[in-house]
PDB file of C-alpha atoms in Angstrom:
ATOM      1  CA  UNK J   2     123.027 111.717 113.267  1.00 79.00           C
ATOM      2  CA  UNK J   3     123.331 109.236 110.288  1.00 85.00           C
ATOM      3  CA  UNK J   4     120.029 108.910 108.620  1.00 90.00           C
ATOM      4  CA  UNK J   5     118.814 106.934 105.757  1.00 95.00           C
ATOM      5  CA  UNK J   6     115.836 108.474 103.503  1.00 96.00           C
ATOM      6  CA  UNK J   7     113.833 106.936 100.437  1.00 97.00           C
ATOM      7  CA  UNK J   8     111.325 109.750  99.530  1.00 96.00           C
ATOM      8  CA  UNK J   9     108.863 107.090  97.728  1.00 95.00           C
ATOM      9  CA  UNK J  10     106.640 104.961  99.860  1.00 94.00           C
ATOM     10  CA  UNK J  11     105.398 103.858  95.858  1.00 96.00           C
ATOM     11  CA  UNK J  12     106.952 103.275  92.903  1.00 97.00           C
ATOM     12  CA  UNK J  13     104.864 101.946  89.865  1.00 97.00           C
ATOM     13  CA  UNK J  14     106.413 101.344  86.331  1.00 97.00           C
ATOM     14  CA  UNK J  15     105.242  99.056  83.564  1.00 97.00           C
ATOM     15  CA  UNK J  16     107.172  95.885  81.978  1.00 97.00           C
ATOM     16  CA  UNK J  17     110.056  96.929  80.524  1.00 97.00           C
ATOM     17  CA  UNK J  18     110.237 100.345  81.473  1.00 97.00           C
ATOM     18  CA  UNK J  19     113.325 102.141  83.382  1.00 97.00           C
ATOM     19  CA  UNK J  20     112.989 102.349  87.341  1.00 97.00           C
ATOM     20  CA  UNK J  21     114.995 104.186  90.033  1.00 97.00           C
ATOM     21  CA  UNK J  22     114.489 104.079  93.552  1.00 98.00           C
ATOM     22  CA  UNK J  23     115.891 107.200  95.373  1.00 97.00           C
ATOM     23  CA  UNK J  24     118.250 106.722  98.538  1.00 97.00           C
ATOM     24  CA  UNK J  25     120.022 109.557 100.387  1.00 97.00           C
ATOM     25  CA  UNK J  26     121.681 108.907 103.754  1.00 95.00           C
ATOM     26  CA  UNK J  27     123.423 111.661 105.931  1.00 93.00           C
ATOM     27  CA  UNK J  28     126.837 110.766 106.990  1.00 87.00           C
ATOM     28  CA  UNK J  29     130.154 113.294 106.739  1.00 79.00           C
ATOM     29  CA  UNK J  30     132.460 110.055 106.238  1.00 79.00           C
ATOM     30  CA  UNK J  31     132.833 107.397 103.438  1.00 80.00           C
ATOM     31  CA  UNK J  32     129.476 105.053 104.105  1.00 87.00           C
ATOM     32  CA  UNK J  33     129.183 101.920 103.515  1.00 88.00           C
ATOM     33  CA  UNK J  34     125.744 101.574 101.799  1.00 92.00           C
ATOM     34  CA  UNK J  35     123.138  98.450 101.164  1.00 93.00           C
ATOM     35  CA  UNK J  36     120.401  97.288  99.478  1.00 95.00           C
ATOM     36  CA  UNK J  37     117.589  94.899 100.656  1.00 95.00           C
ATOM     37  CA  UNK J  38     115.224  93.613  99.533  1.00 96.00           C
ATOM     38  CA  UNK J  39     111.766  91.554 100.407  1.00 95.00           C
ATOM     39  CA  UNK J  40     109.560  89.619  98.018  1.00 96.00           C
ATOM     40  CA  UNK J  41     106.413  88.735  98.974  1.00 93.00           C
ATOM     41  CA  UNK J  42     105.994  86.096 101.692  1.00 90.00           C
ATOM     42  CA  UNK J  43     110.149  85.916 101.700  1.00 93.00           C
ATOM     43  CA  UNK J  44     112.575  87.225 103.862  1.00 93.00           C
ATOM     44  CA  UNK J  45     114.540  90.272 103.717  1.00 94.00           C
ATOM     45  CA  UNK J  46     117.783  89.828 101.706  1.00 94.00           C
ATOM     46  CA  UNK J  47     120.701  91.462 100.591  1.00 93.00           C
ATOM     47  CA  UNK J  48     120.383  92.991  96.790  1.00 94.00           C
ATOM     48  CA  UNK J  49     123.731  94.294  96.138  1.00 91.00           C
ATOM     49  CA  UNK J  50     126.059  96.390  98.557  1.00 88.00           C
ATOM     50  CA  UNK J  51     128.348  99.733  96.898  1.00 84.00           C
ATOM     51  CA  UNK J  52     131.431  98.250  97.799  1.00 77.00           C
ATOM     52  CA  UNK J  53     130.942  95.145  95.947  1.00 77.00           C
ATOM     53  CA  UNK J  54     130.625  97.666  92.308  1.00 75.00           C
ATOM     54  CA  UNK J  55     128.181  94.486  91.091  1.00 80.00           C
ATOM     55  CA  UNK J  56     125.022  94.083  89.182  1.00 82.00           C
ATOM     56  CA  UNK J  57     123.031  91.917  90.825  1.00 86.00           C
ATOM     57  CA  UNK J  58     119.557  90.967  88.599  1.00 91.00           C
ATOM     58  CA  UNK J  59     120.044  94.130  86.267  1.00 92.00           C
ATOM     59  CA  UNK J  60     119.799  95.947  89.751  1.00 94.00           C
ATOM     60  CA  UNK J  61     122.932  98.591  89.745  1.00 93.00           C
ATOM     61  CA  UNK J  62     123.766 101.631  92.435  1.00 94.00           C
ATOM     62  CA  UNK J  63     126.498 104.176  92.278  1.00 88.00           C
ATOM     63  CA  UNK J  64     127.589 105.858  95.496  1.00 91.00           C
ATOM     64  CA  UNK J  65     127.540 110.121  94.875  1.00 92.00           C
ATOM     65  CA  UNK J  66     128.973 111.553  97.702  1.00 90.00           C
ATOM     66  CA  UNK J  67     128.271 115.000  96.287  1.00 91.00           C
ATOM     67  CA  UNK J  68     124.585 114.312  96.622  1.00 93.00           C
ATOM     68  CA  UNK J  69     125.310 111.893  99.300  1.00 94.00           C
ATOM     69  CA  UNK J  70     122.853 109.645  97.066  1.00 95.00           C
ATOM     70  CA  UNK J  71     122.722 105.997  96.635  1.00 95.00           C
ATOM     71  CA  UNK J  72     120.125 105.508  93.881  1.00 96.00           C
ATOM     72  CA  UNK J  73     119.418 101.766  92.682  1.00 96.00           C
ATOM     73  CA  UNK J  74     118.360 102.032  89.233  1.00 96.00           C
ATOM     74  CA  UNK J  75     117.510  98.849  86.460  1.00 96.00           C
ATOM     75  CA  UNK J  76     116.758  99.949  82.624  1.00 96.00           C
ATOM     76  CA  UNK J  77     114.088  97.416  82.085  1.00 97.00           C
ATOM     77  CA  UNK J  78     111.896  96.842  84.969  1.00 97.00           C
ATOM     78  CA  UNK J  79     110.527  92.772  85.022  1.00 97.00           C
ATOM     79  CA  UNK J  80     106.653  91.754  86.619  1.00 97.00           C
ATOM     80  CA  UNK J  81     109.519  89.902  89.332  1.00 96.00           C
ATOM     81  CA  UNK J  82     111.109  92.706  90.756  1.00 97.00           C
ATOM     82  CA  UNK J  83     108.311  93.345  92.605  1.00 98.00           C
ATOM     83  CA  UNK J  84     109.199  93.620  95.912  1.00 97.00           C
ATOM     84  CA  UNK J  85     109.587  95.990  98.679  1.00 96.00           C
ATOM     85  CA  UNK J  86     112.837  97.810  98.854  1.00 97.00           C
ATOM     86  CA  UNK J  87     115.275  98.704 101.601  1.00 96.00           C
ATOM     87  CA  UNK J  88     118.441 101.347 101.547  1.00 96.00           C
ATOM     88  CA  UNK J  89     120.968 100.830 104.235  1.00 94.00           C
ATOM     89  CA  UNK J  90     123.916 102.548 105.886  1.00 92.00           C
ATOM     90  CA  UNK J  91     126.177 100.666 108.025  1.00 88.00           C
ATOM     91  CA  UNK J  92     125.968 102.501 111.336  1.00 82.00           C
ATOM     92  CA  UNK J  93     129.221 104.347 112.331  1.00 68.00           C
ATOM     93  CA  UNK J  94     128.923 105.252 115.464  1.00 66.00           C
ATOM     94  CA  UNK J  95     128.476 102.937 118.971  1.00 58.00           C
ATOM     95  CA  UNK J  96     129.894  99.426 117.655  1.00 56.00           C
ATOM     96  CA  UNK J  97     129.517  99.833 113.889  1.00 61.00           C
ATOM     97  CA  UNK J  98     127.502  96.657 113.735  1.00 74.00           C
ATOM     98  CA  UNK J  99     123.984  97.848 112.551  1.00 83.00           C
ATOM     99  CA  UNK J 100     122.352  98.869 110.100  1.00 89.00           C
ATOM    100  CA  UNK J 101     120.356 102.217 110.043  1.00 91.00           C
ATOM    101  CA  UNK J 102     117.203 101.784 107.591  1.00 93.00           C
ATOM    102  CA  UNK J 103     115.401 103.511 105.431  1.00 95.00           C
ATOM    103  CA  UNK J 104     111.378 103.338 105.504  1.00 93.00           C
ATOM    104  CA  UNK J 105     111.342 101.215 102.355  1.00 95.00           C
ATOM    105  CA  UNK J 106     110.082 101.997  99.049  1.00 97.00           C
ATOM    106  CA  UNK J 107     107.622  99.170  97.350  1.00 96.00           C
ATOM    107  CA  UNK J 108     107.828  98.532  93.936  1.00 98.00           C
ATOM    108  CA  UNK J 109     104.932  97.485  91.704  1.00 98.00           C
ATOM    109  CA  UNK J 110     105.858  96.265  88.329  1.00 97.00           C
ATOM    110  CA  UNK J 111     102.507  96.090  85.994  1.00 96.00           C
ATOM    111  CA  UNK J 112     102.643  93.983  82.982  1.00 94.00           C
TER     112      UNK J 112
ATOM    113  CA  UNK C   8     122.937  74.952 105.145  1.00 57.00           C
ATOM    114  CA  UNK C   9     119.564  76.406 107.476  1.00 79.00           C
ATOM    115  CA  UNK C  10     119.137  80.058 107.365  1.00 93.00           C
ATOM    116  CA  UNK C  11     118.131  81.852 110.740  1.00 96.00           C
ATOM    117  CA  UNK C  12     115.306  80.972 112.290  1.00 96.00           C
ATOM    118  CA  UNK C  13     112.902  82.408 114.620  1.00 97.00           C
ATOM    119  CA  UNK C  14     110.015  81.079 116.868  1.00 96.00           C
ATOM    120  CA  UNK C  15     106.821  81.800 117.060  1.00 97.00           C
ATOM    121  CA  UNK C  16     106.104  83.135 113.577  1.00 96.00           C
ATOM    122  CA  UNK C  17     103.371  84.865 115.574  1.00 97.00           C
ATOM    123  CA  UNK C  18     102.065  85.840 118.853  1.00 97.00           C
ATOM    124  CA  UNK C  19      99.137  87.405 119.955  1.00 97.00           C
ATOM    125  CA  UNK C  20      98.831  88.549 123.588  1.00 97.00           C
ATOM    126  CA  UNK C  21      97.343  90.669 125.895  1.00 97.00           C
ATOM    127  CA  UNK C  22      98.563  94.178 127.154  1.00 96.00           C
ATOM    128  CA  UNK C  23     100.890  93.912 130.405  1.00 97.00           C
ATOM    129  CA  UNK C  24     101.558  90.350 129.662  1.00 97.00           C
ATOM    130  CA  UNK C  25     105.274  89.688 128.868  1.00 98.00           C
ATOM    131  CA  UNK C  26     106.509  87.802 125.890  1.00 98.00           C
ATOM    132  CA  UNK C  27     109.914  85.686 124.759  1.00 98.00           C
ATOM    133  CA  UNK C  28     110.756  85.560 121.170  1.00 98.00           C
ATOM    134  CA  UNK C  29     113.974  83.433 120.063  1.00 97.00           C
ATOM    135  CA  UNK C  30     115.886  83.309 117.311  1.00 97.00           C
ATOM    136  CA  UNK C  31     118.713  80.724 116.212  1.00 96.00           C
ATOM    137  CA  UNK C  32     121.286  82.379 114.187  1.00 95.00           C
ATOM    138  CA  UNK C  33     123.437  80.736 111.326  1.00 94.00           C
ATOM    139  CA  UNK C  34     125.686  77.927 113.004  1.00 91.00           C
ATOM    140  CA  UNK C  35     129.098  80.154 112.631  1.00 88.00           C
ATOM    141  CA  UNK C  36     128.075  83.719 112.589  1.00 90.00           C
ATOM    142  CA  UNK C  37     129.495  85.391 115.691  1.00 88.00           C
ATOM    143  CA  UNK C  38     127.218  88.821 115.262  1.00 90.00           C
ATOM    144  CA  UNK C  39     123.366  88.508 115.851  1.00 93.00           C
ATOM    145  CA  UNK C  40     121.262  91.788 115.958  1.00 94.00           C
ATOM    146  CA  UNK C  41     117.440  92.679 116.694  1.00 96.00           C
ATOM    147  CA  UNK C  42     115.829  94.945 114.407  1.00 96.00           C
ATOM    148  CA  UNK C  43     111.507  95.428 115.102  1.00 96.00           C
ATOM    149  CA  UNK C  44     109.475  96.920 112.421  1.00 93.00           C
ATOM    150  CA  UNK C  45     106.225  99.003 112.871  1.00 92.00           C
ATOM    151  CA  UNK C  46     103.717  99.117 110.461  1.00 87.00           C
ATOM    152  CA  UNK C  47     104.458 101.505 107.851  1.00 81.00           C
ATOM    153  CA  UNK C  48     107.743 101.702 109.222  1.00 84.00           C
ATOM    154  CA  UNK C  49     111.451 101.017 108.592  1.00 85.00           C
ATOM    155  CA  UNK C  50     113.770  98.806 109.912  1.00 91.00           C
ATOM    156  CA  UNK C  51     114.159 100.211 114.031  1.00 93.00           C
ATOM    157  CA  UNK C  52     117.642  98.381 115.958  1.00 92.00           C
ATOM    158  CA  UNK C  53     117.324  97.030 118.881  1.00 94.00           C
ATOM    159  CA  UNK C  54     120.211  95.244 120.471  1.00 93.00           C
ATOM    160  CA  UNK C  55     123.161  93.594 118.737  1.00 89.00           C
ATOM    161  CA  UNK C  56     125.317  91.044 119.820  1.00 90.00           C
ATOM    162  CA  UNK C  57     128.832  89.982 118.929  1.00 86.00           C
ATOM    163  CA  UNK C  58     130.916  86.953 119.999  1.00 82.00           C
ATOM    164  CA  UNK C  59     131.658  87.379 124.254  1.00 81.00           C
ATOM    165  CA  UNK C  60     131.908  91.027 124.327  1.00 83.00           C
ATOM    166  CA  UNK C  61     129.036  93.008 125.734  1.00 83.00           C
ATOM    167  CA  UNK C  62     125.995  93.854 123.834  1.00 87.00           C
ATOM    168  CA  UNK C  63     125.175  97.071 122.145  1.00 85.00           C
ATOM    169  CA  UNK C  64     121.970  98.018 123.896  1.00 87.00           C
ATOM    170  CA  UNK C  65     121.714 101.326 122.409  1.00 86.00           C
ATOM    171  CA  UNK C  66     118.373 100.396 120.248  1.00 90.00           C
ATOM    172  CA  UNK C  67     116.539  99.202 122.813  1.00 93.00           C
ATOM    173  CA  UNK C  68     113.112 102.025 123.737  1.00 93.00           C
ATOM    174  CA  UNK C  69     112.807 101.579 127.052  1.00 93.00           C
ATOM    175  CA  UNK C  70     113.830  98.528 130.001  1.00 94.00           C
ATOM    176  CA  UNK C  71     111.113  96.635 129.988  1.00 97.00           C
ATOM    177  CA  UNK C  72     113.012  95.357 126.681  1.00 97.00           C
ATOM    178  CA  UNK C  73     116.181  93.135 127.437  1.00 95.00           C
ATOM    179  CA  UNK C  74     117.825  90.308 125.289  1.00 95.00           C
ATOM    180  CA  UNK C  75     120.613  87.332 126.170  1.00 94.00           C
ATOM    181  CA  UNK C  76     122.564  85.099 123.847  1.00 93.00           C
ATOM    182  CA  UNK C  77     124.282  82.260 124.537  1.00 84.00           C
ATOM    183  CA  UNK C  78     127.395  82.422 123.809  1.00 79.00           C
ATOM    184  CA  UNK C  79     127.625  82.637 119.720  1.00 79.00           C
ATOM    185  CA  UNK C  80     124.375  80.727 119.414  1.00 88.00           C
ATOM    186  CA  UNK C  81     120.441  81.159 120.199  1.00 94.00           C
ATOM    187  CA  UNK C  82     119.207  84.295 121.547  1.00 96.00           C
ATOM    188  CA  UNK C  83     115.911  85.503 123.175  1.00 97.00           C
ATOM    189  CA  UNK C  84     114.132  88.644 123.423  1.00 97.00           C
ATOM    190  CA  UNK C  85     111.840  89.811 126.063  1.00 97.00           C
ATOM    191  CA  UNK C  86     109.441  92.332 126.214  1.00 97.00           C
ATOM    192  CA  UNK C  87     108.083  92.866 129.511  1.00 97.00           C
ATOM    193  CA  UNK C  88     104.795  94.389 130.845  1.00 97.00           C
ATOM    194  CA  UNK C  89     103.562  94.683 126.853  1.00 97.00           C
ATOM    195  CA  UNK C  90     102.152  97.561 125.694  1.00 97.00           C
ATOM    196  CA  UNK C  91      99.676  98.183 122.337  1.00 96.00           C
ATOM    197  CA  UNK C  92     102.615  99.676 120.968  1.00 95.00           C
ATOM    198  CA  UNK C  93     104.988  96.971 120.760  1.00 97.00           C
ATOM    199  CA  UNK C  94     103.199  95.665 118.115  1.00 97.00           C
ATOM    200  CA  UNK C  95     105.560  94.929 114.815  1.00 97.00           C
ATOM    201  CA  UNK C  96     107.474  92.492 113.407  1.00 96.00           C
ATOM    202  CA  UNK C  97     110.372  91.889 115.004  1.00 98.00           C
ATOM    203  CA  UNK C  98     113.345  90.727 112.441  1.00 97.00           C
ATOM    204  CA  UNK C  99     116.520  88.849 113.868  1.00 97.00           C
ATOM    205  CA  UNK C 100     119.920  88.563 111.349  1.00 95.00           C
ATOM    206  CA  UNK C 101     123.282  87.673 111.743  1.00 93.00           C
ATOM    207  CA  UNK C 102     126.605  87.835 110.097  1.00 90.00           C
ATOM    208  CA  UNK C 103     129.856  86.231 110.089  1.00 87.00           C
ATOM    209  CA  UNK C 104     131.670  89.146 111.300  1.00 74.00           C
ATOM    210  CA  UNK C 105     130.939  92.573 111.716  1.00 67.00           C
ATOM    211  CA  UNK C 106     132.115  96.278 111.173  1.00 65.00           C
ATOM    212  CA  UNK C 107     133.125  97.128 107.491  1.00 64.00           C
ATOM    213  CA  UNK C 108     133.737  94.424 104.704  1.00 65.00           C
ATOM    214  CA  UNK C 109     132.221  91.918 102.674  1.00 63.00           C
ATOM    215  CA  UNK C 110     131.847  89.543 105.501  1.00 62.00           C
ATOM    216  CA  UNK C 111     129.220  91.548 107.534  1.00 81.00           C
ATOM    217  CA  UNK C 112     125.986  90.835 104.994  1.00 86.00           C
ATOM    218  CA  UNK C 113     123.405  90.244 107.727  1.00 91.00           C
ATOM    219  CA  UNK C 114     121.005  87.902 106.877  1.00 93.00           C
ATOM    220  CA  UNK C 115     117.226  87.815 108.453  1.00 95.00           C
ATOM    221  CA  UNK C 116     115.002  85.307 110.067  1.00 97.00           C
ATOM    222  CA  UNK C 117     111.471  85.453 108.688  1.00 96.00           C
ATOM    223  CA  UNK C 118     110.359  87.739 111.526  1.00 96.00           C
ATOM    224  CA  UNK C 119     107.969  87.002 114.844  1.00 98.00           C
ATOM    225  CA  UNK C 120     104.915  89.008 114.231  1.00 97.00           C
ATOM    226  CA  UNK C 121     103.880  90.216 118.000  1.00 98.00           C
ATOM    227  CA  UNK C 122     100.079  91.874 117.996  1.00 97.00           C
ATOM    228  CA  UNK C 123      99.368  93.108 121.734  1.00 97.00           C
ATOM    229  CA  UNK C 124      95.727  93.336 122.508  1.00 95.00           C
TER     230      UNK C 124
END
């Protein structure tokens, strides 16, 4: 079944520092992967998607389908990206309209 | 233009009642889905909708949850008979189009935060 996993419920950097939030999704075929995100007292909203290759807010992510890993990384975290953090795979199977979710991983930036 | 919207932004209610949540998708998008979220939890699909063809019910946990949708326009969703754990947030989004491409970013309503008593 195609699963989405972030291992960190937590994240917590300092200003400036270098963050990456872990994604790995199971799925034999090539996925097409997402990620959301939710400031406080916002709605959930798309961050950047693989097949788009963009930066979006310093944010990047690099599909490895050897590790079947789709890490979103930034080299200098800001006090704004706090937020809480989504990975997504578009679902394959049924009507390939969905999304399958990970739990989330929050990030606290401390200045 | 408006984003998606969704009514009530909460509800409170008592166990066994049954509730109707609604949400009005972007004027346009043809694919609507349901996604609840439980505390500590991820993102959980429901139902999903797109243009006349039948929905994908696949999501939903058990019948006493159905959802319709008006042809490419509002939808409802009702839980029936409640139970303490239905409680969450229940999320609606919808997208131009769906399946693969760069037309199928889903974008979310602000969520109807049910609590059952």
């Amino acid at each position: 079944a195609q699963r989405v996993t972030q291992p960190e419920k937590l994240l917590s950097v300092f200003k400036g520092a270098p963050v990456e939030l872990k994604c790995n999704y199971s799925y034999s075929g090539s996925p097409e992967l997402f990620w959301y995100v939710q400031y406080s007292r916002q709605r959930l909203q798309l961050l950047l998607r693989h097949i788009s290759r963009e930066s979006i807010k310093g944010f990047t992510a690099d599909l490895n389908k050897g590790e079947t890993s789709f890490h979103l990384k930034k080299p200098f975290a800001q006090e704004e990206d706090s937020a809480m953090y989504y990975c997504a795979l578009l679902n394959y199977g049924g009507s390939q309209g969905n999304l399958i979710f990970g739990k989330g991983t929050k990030l606290s930036v401390k200045p | 233009g408006a984003g998606v919207s969704q009514s009530p932004s909460n509800k409170v209610t008592e166990k066994g009642k049954d509730v109707e949540l609604r949400c009005d998708p972007i004027s346009g998008h043809t694919a609507l889905y349901w996604y609840r979220q439980r505390l500590g939890q991820g993102l959980e699909f429901l139902i999903y909708f797109q243009g006349n063809s039948a929905p994908d019910k696949s999501g939903l946990p058990s019948d006493r949850f159905s959802a319709e949708r008006t042809g490419e326009s509002v939808s409802t969703l009702t839980i029936q008979r409640t139970q303490q754990e239905d409680s969450a947030v229940y999320l609606c989004a919808s997208s131009l189009v769906t399946g693969f491409g760069t037309a199928n970013e889903q974008f979310f309503g602000p969520g109807t935060r049910l609590t059952v008593l």
